[in-house]
XYZ file of C-alpha atoms in Angstrom:
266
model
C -4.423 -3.526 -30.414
C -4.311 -0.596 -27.594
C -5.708 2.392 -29.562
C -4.264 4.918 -26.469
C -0.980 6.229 -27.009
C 0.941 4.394 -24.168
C 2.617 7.450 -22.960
C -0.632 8.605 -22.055
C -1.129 5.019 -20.118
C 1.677 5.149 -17.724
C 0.275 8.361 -15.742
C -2.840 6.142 -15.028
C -1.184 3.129 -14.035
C 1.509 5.014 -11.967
C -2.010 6.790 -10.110
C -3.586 3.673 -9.703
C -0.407 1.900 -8.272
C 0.060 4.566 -5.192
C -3.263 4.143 -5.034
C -3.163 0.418 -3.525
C -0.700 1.910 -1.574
C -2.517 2.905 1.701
C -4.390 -0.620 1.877
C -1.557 -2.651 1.326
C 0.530 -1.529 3.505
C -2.762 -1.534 6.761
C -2.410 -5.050 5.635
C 1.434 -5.209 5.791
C 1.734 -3.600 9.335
C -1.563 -5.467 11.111
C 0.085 -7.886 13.639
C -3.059 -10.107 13.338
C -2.647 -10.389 9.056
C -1.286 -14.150 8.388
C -1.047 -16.051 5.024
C -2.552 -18.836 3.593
C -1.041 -21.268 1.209
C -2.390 -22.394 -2.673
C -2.200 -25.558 -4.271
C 1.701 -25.275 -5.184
C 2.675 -24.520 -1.257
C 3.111 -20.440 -1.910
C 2.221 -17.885 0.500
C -1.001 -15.519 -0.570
C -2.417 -13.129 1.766
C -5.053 -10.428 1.869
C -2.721 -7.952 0.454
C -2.637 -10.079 -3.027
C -6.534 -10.309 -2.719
C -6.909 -6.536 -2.436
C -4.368 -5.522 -4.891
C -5.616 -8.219 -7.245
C -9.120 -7.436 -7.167
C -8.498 -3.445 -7.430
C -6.042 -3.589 -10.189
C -8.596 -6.122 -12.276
C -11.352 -3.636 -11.595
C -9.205 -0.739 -12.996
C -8.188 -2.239 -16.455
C -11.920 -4.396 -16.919
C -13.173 -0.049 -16.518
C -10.352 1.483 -18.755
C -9.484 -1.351 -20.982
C -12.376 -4.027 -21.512
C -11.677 -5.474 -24.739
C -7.846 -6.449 -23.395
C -7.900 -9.703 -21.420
C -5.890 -9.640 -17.825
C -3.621 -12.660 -16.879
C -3.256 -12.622 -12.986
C -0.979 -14.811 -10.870
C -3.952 -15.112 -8.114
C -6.204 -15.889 -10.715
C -4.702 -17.618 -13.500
C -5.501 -21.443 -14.886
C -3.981 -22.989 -17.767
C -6.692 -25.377 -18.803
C -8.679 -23.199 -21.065
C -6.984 -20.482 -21.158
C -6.475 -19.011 -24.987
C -3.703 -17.401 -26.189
C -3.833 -13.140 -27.037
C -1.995 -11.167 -28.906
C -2.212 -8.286 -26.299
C -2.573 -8.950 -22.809
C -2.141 -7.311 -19.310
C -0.376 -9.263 -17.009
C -0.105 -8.414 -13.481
C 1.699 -10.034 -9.877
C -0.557 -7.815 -7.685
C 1.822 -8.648 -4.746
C 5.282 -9.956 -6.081
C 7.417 -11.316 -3.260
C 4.822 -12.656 -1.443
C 7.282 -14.367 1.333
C 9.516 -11.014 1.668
C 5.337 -9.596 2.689
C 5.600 -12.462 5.143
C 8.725 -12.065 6.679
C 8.557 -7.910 7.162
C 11.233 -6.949 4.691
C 9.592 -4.391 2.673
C 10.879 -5.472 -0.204
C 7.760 -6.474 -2.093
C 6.077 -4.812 -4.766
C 3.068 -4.616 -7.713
C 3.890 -5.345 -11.078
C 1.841 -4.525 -14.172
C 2.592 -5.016 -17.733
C 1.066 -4.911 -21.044
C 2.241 -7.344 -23.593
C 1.819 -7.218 -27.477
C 2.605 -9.741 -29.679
C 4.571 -11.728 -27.188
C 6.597 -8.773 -26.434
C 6.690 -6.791 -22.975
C 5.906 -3.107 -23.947
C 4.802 -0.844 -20.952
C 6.272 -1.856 -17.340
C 4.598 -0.097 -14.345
C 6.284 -1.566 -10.757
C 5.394 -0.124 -7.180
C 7.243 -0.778 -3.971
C 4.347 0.409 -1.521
C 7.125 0.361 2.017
C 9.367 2.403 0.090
C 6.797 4.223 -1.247
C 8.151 3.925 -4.862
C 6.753 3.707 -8.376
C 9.167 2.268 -11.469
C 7.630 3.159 -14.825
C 8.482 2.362 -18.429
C 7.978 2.027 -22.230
C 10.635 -1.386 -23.842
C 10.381 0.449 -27.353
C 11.147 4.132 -26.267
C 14.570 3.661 -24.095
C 15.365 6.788 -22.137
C 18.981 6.549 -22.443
C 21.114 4.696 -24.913
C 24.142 2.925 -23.721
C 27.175 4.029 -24.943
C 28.600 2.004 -27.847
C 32.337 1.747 -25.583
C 30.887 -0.250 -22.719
C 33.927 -0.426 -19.967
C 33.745 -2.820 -17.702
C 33.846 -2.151 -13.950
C 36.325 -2.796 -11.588
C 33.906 -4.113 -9.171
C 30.876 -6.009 -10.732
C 27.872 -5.035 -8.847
C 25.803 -8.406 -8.896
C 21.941 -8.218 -7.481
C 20.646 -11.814 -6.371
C 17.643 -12.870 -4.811
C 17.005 -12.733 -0.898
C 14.713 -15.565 -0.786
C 15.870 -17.242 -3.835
C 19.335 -19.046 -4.180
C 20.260 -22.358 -6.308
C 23.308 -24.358 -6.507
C 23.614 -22.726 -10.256
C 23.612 -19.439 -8.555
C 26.425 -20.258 -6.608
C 28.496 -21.817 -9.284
C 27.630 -18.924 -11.063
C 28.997 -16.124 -8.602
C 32.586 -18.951 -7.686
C 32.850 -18.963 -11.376
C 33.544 -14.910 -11.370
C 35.403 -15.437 -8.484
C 38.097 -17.482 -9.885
C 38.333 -15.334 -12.555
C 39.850 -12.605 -10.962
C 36.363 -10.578 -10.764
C 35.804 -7.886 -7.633
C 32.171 -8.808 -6.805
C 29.710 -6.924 -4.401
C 26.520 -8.714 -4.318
C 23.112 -6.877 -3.744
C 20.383 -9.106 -1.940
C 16.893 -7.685 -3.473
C 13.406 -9.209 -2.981
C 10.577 -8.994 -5.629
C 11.018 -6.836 -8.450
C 13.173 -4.615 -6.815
C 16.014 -6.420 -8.335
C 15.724 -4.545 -11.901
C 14.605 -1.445 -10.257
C 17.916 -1.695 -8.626
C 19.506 -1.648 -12.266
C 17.166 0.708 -13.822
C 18.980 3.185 -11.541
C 21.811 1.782 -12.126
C 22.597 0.927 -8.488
C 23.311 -2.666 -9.528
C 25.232 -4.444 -12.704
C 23.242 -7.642 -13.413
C 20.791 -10.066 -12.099
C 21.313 -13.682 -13.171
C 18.388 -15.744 -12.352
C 19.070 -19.375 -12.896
C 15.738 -20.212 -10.470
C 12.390 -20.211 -11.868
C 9.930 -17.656 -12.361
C 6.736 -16.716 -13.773
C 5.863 -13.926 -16.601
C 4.233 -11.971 -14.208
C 7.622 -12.097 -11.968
C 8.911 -10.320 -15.027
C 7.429 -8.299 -17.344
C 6.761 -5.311 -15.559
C 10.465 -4.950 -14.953
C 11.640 -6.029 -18.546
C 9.712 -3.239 -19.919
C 10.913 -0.489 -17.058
C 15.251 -2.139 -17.491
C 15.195 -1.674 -21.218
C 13.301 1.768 -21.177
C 16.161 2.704 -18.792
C 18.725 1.427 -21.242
C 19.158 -1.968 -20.009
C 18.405 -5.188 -21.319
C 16.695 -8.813 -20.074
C 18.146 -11.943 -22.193
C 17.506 -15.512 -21.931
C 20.706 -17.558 -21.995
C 20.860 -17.828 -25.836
C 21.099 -13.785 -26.299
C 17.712 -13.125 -27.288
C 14.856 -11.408 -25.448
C 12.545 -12.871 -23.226
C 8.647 -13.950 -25.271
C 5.487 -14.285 -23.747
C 2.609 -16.382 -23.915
C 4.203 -18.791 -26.200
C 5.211 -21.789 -23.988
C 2.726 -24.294 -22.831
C 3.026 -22.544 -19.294
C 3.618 -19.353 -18.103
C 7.170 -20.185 -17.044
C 10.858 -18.293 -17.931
C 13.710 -19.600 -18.923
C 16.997 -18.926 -17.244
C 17.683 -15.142 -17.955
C 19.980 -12.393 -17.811
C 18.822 -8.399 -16.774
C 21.525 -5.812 -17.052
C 21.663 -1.728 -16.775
C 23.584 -2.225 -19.897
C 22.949 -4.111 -23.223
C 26.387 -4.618 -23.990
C 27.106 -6.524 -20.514
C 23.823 -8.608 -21.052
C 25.356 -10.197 -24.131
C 28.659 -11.090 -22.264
C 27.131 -12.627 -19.163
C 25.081 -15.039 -21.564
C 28.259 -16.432 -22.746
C 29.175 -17.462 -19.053
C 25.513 -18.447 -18.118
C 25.593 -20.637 -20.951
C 28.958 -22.469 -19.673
C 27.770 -22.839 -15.684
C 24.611 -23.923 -17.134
C-alpha cells in the first residue's frame, strides 16, 4: 500500500490538476478543436488525450509501483485486479466539452481495497479544484438531520432516464417543494460538497472513474454516496467497471432515506 501520508498527496494532485489547466482549456476555446468518437459511440477529443497522457506521466514519476486505470485507456480483457489503484476520467463530461458548457472537469482517485480514499476533481472553465480524504470527513453531520422545506435535487444536464423522471413525479406527489439543479460532469457532488445542492440520484449508468473522485471529496465534506441497498459504493469487484444505481447526499442521514424511495421507483 501507499507508504505517503495522503494528506501530503492532495497538495500534489491539486498542483498537478491546475496544471492541465492552461492546455485544456486552448483546447476548449479553439474554434477548429472537434471530437472523434470510440468504439461505444462517445465523444473523445484532444483535451482527454492531453489530460490523459499528463496525468499518467505524473503518477508512473511519483507513484510507479501503483497501477493507473484510465477511461481513455482502459481494456477489460487482461486486465488484473489491485488492491490499490489510481483511477482517473482525465476529461469527465466529455459532451458538456463538446457543446461549450463549461461544465466539465478531471477526476482523480486513489482506491484501496475496493474503497475510494483520496478524491482530487478540477473544473478547468471555472477554474476550480475539489479535494478530499473518504476516511478523514471535515465536518460531521449533525445527529438531528431536519429536513428542508425545499429539497434541492442536482440531476444531470446531458443525462435523463424515464427512472429519473418517475423518480422526481414521485416527490412531487408527495407533497415535496423541489428545485432541481442541472450539473454536468462531476460538478454534481461538488455542488453538494458545498452544500449548494441536497442529493443526486443517478438511476443512468456510469463508470468508476465517473465517480470516485467525487465519492471521496462528498464524504470528506460530510456527505455520503450509497447504492440503492444503503451501503457504499466498491470498486474493482464487478466483472466491469460499471455502478450500480446510487445515491450522493451533503448529508448521511438523507442518503439513507432517499434509498428507501430509490428502491420503490426502481
Amino acid at each position: 500500500m501507499l507508504s505517503q501520508n495522503l494528506e501530503s498527496i492532495i497538495p500534489q494532485l491539486e498542483d498537478l490538476t491546475r496544471s492541465l489547466f492552461p492546455e485544456i482549456l486552448k483546447i476548449y476555446r479553439n474554434p477548429k478543436s472537434k471530437a472523434n468518437h470510440k468504439k461505444d459511440g462517445s465523444p473523445v477529443t484532444a483535451a482527454d488525450m492531453y489530460a490523459h497522457k499528463a496525468i499518467i506521466k505524473f503518477l508512473a514519476k511519483n507513484f510507479s509501483d501503483i497501477p493507473v486505470v484510465s477511461e481513455e485507456s482502459f481494456a477489460q480483457k487482461g486486465y488484473k485486479p489491485a488492491k490499490e489503484f489510481w483511477i482517473i476520467d482525465p476529461i469527465d463530461g466529455t459532451k458538456e466539452f463538446v457543446n461549450k458548457s463549461d461544465e466539465f472537469t478531471t477526476n482523480i482517485a486513489l482506491i484501496q481495497n475496493g474503497k475510494s480514499v483520496l478524491g482530487v476533481v478540477g473544473a478547468p472553465a471555472f477554474d476550480s479544484v475539489w479535494s478530499g480524504i473518504a476516511g478523514q470527513p471535515r465536518k460531521a453531520n449533525k445527529k438531528n438531520f431536519k429536513p428542508r422545506k425545499i429539497l434541492r435535487v442536482v440531476t444531470s444536464k446531458s443525462h435523463r432516464t424515464v427512472i429519473d423522471t418517475a423518480f422526481l413525479s414521485y416527490l412531487d406527489k408527495r407533497g415535496k417543494r423541489l428545485k432541481i439543479i442541472t450539473k454536468g460532469s462531476s460538478l454534481k457532488i461538488c455542488t453538494l460538497a458545498e452544500k449548494k445542492g441536497d442529493i443526486y440520484p443517478r438511476f443512468g449508468p456510469t463508470s468508476e472513474w465517473d465517480i470516485a473522485a467525487g465519492e471521496a471529496i462528498i464524504r470528506y465534506a460530510g456527505g455520503e454516496v450509497l447504492n440503492i441497498n444503503g451501503e457504499r459504493l466498491t470498486y474493482n469487484d464487478k466483472e466491469n467497471f460499471l455502478n450500480p444505481f446510487f445515491i450522493a447526499s451533503s448529508n448521511k442521514i438523507l442518503a439513507k432515506k432517499v434509498t428507501t424511495i430509490m428502491r420503490k421507483i426502481s
